Coordinates of C-alpha atoms and ligand atoms in Angstrom, one line a residue:
X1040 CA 12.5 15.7 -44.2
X1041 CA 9.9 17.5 -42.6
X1042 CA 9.4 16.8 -39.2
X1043 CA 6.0 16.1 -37.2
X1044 CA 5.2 19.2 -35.3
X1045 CA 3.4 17.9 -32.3
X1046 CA 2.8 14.2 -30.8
X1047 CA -0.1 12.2 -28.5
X1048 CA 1.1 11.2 -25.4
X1049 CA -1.1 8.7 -23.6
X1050 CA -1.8 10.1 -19.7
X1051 CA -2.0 7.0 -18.3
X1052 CA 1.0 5.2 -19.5
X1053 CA 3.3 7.9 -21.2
X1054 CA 3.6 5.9 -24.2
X1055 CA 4.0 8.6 -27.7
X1056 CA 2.3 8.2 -30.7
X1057 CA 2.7 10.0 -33.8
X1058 CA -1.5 10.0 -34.4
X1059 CA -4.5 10.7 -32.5
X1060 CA -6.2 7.5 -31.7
X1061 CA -9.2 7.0 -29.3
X1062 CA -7.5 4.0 -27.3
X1063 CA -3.8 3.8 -26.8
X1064 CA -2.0 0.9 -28.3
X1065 CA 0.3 0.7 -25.5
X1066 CA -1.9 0.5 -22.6
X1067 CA -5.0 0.0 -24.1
X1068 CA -6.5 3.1 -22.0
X1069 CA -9.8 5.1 -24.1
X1070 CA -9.4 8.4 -24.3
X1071 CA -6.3 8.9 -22.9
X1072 CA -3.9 10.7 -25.7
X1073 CA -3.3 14.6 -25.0
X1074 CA -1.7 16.5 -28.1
X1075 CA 1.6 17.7 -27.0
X1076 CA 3.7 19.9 -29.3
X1077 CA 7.4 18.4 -29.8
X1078 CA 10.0 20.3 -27.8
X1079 CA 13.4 19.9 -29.6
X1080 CA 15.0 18.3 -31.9
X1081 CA 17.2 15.2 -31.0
X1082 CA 21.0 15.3 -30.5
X1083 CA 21.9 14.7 -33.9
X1084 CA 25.5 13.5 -32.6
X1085 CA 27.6 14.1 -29.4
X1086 CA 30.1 17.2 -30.1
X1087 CA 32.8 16.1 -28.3
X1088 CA 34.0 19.7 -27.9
X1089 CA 31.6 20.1 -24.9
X1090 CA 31.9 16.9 -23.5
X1091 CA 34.0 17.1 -19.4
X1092 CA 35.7 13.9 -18.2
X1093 CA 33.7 12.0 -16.2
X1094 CA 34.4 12.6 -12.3
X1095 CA 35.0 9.5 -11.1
X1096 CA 34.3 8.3 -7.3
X1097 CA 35.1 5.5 -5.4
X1098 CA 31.9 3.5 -3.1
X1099 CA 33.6 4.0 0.0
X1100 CA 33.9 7.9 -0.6
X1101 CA 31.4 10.2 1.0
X1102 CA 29.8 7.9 3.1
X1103 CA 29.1 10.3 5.9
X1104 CA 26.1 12.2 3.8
X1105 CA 23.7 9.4 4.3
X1106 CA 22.5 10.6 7.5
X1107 CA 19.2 9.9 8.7
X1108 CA 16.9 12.6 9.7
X1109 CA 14.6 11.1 12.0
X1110 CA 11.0 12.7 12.0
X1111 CA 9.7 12.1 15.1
X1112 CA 7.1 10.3 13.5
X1113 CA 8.1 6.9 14.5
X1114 CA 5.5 5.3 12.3
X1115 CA 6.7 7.7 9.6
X1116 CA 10.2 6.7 10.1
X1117 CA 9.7 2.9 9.9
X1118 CA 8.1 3.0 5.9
X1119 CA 11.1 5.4 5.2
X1120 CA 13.7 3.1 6.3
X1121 CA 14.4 4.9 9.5
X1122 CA 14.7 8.3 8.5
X1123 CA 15.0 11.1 6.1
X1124 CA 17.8 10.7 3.6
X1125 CA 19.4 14.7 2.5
X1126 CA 18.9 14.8 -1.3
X1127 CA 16.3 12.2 -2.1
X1128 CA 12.8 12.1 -3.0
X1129 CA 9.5 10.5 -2.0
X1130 CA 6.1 10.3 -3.6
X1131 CA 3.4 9.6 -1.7
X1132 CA 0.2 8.7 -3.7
X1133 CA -3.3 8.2 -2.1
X1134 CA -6.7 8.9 -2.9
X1135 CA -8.4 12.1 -1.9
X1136 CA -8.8 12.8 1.4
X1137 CA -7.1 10.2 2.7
X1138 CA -4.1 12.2 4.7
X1139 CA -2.2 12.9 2.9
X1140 CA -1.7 16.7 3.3
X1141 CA -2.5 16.3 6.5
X1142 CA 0.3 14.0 7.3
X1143 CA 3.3 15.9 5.5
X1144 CA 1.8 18.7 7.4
X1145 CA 2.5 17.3 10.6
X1146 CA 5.8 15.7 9.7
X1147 CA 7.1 19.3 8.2
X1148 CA 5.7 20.8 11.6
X1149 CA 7.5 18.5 13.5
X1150 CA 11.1 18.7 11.8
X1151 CA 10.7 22.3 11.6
X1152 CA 10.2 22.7 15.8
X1153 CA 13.2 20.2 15.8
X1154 CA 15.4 23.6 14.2
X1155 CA 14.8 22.0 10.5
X1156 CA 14.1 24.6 7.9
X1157 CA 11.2 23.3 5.9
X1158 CA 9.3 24.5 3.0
X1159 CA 5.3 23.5 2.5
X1160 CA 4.6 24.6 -1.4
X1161 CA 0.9 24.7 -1.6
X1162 CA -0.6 24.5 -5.1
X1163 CA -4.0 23.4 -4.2
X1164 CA -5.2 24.8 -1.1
X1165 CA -4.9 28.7 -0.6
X1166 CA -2.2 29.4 2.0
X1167 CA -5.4 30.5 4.6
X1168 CA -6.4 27.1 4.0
X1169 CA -3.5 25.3 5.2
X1170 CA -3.2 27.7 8.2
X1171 CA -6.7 26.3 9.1
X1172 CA -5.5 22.9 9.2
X1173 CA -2.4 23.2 10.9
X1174 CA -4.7 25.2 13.4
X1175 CA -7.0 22.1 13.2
X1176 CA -3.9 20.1 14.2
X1177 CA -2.0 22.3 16.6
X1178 CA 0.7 23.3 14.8
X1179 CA 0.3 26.9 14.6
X1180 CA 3.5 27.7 16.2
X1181 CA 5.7 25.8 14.5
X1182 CA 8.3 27.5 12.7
X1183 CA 7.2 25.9 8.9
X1184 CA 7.6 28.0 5.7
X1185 CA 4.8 28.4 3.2
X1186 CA 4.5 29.1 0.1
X1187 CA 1.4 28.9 -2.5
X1188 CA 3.1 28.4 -5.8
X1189 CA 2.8 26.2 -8.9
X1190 CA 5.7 27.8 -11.6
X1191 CA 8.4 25.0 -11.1
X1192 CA 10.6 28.2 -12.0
X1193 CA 9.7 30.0 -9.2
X1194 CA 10.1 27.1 -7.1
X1195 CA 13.1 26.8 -8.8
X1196 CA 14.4 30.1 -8.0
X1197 CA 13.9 29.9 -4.2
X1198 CA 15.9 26.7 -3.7
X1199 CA 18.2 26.9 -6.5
X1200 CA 20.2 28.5 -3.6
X1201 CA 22.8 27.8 -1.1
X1202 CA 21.4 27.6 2.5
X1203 CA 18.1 27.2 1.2
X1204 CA 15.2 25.0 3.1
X1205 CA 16.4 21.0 4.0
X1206 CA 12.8 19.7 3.9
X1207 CA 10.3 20.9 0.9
X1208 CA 6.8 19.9 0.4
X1209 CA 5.3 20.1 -2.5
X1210 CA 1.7 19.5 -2.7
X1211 CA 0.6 18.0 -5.6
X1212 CA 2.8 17.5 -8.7
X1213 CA -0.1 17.4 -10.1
X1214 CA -0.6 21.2 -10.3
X1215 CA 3.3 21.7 -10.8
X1216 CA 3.9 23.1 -14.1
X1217 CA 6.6 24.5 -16.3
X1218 CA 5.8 27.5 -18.5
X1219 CA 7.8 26.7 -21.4
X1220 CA 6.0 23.1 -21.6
X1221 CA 2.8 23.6 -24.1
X1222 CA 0.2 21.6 -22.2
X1223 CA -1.6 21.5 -19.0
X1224 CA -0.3 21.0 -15.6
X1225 CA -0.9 18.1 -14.3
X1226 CA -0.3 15.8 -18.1
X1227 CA 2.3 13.5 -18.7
X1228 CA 4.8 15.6 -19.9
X1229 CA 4.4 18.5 -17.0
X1230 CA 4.6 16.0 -14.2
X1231 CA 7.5 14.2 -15.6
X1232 CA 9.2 17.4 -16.3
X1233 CA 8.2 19.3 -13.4
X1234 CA 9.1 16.0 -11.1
X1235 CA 12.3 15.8 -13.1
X1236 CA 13.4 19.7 -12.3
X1237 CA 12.4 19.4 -8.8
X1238 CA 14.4 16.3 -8.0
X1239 CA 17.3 17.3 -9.6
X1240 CA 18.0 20.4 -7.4
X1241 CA 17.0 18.3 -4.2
X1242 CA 20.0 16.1 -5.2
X1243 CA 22.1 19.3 -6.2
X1244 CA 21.2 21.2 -3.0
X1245 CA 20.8 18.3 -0.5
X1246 CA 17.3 19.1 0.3
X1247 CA 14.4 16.3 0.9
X1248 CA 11.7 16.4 -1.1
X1249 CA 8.2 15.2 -0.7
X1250 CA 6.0 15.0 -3.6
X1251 CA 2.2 14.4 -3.2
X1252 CA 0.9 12.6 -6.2
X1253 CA -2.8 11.8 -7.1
X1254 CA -4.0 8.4 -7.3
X1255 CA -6.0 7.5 -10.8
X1256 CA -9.4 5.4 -10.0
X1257 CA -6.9 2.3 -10.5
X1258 CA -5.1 2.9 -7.7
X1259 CA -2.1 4.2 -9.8
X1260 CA -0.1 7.6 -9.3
X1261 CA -2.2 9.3 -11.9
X1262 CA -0.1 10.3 -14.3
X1263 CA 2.6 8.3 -15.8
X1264 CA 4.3 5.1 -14.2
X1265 CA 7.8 7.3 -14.7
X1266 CA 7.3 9.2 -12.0
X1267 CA 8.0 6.0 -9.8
X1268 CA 11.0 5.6 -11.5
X1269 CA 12.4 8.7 -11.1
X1270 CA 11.9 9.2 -7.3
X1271 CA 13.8 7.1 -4.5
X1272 CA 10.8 6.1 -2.7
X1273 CA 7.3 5.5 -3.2
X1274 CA 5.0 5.7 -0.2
X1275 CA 1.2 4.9 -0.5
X1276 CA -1.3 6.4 2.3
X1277 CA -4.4 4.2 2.0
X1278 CA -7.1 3.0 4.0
X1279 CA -10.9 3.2 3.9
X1280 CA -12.3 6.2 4.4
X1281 CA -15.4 4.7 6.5
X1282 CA -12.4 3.7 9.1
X1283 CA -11.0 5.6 11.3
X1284 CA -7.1 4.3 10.6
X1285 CA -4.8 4.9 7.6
X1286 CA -2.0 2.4 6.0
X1287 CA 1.1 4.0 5.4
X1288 CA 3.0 1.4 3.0
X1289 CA 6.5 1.9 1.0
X1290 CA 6.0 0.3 -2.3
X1291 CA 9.7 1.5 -3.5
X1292 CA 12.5 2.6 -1.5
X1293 CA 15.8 2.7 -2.5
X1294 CA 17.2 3.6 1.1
X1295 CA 15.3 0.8 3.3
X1296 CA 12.7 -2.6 3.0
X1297 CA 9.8 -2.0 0.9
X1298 CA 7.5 -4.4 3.0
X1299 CA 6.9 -2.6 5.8
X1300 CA 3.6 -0.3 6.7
X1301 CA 2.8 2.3 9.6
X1302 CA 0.0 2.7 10.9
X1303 CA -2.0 5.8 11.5
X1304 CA -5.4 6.5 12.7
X1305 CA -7.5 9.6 11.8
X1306 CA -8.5 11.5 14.7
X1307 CA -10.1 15.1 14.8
X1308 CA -6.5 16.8 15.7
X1309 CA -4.9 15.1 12.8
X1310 CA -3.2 11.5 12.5
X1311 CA -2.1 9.8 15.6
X1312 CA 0.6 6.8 15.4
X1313 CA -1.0 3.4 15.9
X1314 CA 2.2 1.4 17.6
X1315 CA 0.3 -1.7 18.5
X1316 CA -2.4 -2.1 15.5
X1317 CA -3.3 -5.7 16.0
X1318 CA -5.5 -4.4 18.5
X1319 CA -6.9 -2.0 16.2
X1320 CA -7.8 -5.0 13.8
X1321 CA -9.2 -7.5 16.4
X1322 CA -13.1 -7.2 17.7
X1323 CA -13.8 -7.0 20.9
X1324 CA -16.2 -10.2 21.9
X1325 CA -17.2 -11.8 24.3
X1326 CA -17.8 -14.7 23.3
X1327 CA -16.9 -16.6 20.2
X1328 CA -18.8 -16.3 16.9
X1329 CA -19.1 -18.7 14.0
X1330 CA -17.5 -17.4 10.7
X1331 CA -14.4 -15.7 11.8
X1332 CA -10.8 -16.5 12.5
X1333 CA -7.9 -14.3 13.2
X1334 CA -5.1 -14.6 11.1
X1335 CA -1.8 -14.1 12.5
X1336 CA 0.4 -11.8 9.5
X1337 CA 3.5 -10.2 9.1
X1338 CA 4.0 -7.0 7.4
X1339 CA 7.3 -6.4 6.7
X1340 CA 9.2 -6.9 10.4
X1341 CA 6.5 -6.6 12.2
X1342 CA 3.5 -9.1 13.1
X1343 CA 0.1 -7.8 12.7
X1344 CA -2.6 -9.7 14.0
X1345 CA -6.1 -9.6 11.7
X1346 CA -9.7 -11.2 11.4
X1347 CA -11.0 -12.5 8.4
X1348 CA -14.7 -12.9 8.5
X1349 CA -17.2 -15.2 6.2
X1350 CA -20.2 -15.5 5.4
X1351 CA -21.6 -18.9 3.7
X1352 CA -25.3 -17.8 2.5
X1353 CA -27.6 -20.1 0.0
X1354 CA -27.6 -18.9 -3.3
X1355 CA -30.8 -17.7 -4.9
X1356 CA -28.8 -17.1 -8.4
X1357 CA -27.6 -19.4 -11.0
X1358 CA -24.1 -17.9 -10.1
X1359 CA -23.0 -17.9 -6.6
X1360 CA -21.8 -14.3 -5.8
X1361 CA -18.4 -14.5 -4.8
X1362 CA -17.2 -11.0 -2.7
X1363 CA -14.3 -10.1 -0.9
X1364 CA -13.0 -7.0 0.7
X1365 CA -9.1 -6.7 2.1
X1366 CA -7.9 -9.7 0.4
X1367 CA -7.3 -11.1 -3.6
X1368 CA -10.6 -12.9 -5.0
X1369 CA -8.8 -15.1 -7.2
X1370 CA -7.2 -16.7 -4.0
X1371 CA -11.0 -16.9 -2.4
X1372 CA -11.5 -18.9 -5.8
X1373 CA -8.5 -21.4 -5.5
X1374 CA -9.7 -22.0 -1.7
X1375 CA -13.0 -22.5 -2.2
X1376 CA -11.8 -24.8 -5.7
X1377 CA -9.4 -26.9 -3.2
X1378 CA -11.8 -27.2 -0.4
X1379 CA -14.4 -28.9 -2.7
X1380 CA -11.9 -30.7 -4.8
X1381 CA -9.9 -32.1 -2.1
X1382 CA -12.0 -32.4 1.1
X1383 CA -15.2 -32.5 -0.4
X1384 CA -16.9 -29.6 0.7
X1385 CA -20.0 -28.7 -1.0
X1386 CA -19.5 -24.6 -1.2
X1387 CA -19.5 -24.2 -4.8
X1388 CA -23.3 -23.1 -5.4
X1389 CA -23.3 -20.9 -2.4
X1390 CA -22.9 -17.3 -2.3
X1391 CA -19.5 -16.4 -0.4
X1392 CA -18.5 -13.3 1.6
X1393 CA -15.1 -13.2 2.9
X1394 CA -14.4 -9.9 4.5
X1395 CA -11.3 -8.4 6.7
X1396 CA -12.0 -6.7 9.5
X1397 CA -11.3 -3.1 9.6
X1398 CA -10.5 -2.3 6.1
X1399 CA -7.3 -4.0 6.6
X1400 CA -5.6 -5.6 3.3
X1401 CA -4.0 -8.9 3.7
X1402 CA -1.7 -9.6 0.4
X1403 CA 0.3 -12.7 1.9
X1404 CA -0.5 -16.1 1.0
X1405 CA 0.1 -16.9 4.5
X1406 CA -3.7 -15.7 5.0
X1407 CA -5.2 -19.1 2.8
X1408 CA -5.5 -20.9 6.4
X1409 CA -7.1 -18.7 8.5
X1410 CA -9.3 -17.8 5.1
X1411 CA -10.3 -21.5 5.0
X1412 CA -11.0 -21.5 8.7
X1413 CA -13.4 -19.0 8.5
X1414 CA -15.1 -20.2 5.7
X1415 CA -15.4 -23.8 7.1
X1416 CA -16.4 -21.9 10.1
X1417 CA -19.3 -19.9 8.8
X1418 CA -20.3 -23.2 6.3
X1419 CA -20.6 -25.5 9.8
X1420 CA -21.9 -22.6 12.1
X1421 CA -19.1 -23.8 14.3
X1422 CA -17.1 -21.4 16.4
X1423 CA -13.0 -21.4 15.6
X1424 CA -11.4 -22.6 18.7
X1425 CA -11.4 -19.9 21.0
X1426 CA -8.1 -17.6 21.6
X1427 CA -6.9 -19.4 18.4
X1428 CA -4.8 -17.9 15.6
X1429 CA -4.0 -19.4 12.3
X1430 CA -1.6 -19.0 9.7
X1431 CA -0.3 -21.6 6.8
X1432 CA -0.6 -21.5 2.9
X1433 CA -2.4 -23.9 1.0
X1434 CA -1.4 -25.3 -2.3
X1435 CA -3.2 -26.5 -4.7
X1436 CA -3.2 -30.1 -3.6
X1437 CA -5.0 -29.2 -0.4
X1438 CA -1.3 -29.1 1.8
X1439 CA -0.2 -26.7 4.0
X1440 CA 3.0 -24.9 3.2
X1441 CA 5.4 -23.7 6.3
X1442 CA 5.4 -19.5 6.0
X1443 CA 8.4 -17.5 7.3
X1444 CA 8.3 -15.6 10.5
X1445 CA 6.3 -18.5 12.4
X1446 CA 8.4 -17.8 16.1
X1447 CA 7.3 -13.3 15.1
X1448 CA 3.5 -14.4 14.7
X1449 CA 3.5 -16.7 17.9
X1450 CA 5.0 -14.5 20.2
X1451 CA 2.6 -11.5 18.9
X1452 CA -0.3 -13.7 19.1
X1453 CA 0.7 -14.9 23.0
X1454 CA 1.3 -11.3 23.8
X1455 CA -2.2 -10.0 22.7
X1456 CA -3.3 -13.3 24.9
X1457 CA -3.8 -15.8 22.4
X1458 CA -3.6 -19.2 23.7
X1459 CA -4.1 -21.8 20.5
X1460 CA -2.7 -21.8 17.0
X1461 CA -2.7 -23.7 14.0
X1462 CA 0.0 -23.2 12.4
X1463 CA 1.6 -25.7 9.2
X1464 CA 4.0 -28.0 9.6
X1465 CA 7.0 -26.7 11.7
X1466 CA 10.7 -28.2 12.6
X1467 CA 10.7 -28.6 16.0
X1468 CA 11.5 -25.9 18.5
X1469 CA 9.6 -24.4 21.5
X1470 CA 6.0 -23.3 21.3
X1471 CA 4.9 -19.8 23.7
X1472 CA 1.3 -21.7 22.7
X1473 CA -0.6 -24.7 22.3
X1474 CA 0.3 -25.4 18.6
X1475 CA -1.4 -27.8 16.4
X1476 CA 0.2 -28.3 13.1
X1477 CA -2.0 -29.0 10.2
X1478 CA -0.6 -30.9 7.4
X1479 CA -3.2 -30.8 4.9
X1480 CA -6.6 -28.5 5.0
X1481 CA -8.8 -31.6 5.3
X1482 CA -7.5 -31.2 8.8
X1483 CA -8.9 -28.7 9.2
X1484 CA -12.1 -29.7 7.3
X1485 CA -12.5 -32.4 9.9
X1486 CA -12.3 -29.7 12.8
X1487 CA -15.0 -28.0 11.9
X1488 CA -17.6 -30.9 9.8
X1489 CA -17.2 -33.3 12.3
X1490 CA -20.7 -32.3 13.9
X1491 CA -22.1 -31.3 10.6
X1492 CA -24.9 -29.7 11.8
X1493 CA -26.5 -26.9 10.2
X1494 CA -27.2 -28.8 7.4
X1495 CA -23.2 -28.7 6.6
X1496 CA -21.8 -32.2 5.1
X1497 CA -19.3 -33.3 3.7
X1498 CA -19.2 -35.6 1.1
X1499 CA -16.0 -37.4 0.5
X1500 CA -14.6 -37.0 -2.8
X1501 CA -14.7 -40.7 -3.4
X1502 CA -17.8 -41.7 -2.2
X1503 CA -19.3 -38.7 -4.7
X1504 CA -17.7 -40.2 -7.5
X1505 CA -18.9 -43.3 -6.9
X1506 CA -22.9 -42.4 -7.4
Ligands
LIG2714 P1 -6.2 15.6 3.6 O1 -4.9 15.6 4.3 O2 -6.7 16.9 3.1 O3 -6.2 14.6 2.4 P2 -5.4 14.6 1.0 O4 -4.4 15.6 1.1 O5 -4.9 13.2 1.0 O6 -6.4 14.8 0.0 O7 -7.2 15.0 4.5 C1 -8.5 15.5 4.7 C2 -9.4 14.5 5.4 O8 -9.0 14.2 6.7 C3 -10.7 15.2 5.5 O9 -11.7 14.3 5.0 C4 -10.9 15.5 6.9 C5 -10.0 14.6 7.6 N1 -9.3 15.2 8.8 C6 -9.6 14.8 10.1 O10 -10.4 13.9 10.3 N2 -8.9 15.3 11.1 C7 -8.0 16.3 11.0 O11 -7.4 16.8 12.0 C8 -7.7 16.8 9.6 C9 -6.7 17.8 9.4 C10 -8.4 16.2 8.6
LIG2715 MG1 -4.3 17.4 -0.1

């Protein structure tokens, strides 16, 4: 039987397909299938003639080659689990510009000062180009290898090698290609392969490897979704470019938590650890302004204190605009669904902004509280409770759920001088501040509509039925 001579692979999700189509079936992406010619044939059976015994280990055995190599980096260090592991890989995706060079740069620097031998494989910039940046963030003198290169078999050839480099850089698969691979760097097939070739000698020669991999407009690793499989962990530098400070956040890692983040900020001699970022993420006022409330979150071990800012604005449209920055706008539709459902607050046909503060992203439920406080907030024109911080998530009956980690968020909040929380129900124990648990958000409805002024009321759900 004759077979097909060359195959569509979709660039977005890696899914094959015998015919050109404009949309993939798999993913449902347009235009995304790049004609790839088919390699080799399948194993038609295994030949037992060249098969070895497996070696077989037990899980005690070899315990001692999981040693951390700690970067210096502290913030670096954290997302990684505490440190370097010998032999395994990391991707770190981001869009452009973000850091991302820039921050590998100063990690390679700083290992290789520490006596590290470290490879940076440049496949974008030219090699005067990086030696302007590392001027740019006083590197110069450190004692970092570099290479401009993009043949996965020249790569190949240098650290196929005993002795060879412990830390290698290679920045970006994207541009990482193997010659013997028909298509363009950069397409499914060359970054799965190249990626594939590369990790396989970091495990065979010990070495860690960094991979720098481009973010699609989704937000994805452009490229396909294998590529996260294959690699041990999966870092992702974001951040808005109009702020000054960077997320650095471990999505997968096989050698440590996956929830935590470090923060960076972006200054003109490089990135510079943030070690206390609620700071970073609280304004400075003087006095207290209707429409925000700080929300006491955890992200992974560590507490990080936020605001979330509303804005409640009559709506001149037949559809309220709804729009939210740093945090999910199906939740800002289940609050705003619950506060008018179960309290009675009229917010429906208003135009809603809910926005957190410094380009911040808030992804835990724990956030609906302090959400609804500053909605109720910017609705009543009344001022949260000053030095107050507010955590709880709300169901879909209007309660408050207990979160984990309450004793983390109070002590955080005290220590950045926080006096007041409201917090949801809690079992006993001491408070560092003056807590008021709130059972249900009508609660905290009445907290802020008791006035009612600014032309705020609040019609109980009851009373509205019976008209
Ligand atoms: P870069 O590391 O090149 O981003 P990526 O590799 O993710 O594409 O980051 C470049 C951006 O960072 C660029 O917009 C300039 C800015 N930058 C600084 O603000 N200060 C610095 O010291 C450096 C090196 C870059
Ligand atoms: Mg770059």
């Amino acid at each position: 039987m004759a077979r097909a001579q060359s195959r569509f692979v979709c660039q977005q999700c890696g899914a094959v397909h015998p015919k050109w189509a404009g949309r993939c079936e798999a993913c449902g992406g347009w235009n995304s299938l790049v004609e790839e010619a088919v390699q080799s044939s399948a194993p038609k059976g295994l030949a037992a003639g060249k098969a070895k015994k497996l070696e077989l280990a037990g899980l005690g055995d070899g315990g001692e080659k999981l040693v951390r190599r700690t970067t210096g980096v502290g913030e670096f260090d954290r997302v990684c689990g505490g440190g370097l592991v010998p032999g395994s890989a990391l991707l770190i995706g981001g869009d452009p510009g973000i850091g991302k060079s820039t921050v590998l740069l100063q990690i390679v620097a700083g290992l290789a000062t520490s006596g590290l031998d470290c490879l940076y494989v440049s496949g974008e910039e030219s090699l005067d180009q990086v030696r302007l940046r590392a001027a740019r963030l006083g590197v110069t003198g450190a004692p970092v290898q570099l290479a401009a290169a993009t043949s996965v078999r020249d790569m190949a050839a240098s650290l196929d090698q005993a002795g060879g480099p412990k830390i290698v850089v290679i920045d970006s698969i994207q541009t990482a290609y193997i010659d013997n691979i028909d298509v363009a760097p950069g397409t499914v097939s060359q970054v799965r392969a190249s990626a594939q070739e590369l990790i396989r000698l970091a495990k065979a020669r010990g070495f860690t490897l960094f991979l720098v991999g481009h973010v699609t407009k989704e937000g994805m690793i452009a490229g396909p979704r294998v590529l996260e499989h294959m690699v041990d962990t999966v870092l992702y530098f974001e951040g808005d470019r109009g702020h000054q400070f960077r997320i650095l956040r471990a999505v997968k890692n096989r050698y440590g938590p996956t929830d935590e983040i470090g923060v960076f900020e972006m200054t003109d001699r490089g990135l510079a650890e943030v070690t206390n970022p609620s700071a970073l993420f609280l304004a400075q006022r003087q006095s207290p302004v209707s429409g925000t409330a700080v929300f006491a979150g955890m992200e992974g071990t560590r507490p990080v204190l936020v605001e979330i800012e509303a804005l409640v604005a009559p709506s001149p449209l037949g559809t309220p605009r709804r729009a939210v920055v740093g945090w999910d706008g199906n939740r800002l539709a289940m609050l705003l669904a619950v506060l008018e459902a179960r309290c009675g607050v009229q917010i429906g046909a208003r135009d809603v902004y809910l926005n957190v503060a410094g380009g911040f992203r808030i992804s835990e439920p724990a956030a609906d509280l302090a959400a609804a406080a500053a909605l109720l907030s910017a609705l009543s024109h009344e001022p949260v409770a000053d030095k107050t911080v507010i955590f709880g998530e709300i169901g879909l009956s209007g309660e408050v759920r207990p979160v984990g980690q309450t004793e983390a968020r109070l002590r955080e909040a005290a220590k950045l001088g926080f006096l007041n929380a409201y917090t949801p129900p809690r079992n006993g124990g001491d408070a560092i501040l003056r807590v008021a648990e709130i059972r249900h958000v009508r609660q905290l409805v009445e907290r802020f509509m008791e006035r009612g002024d600014g032309g705020a009321t609040v019609t109980p759900v009851r009373q509205r039925q019976a008209r």
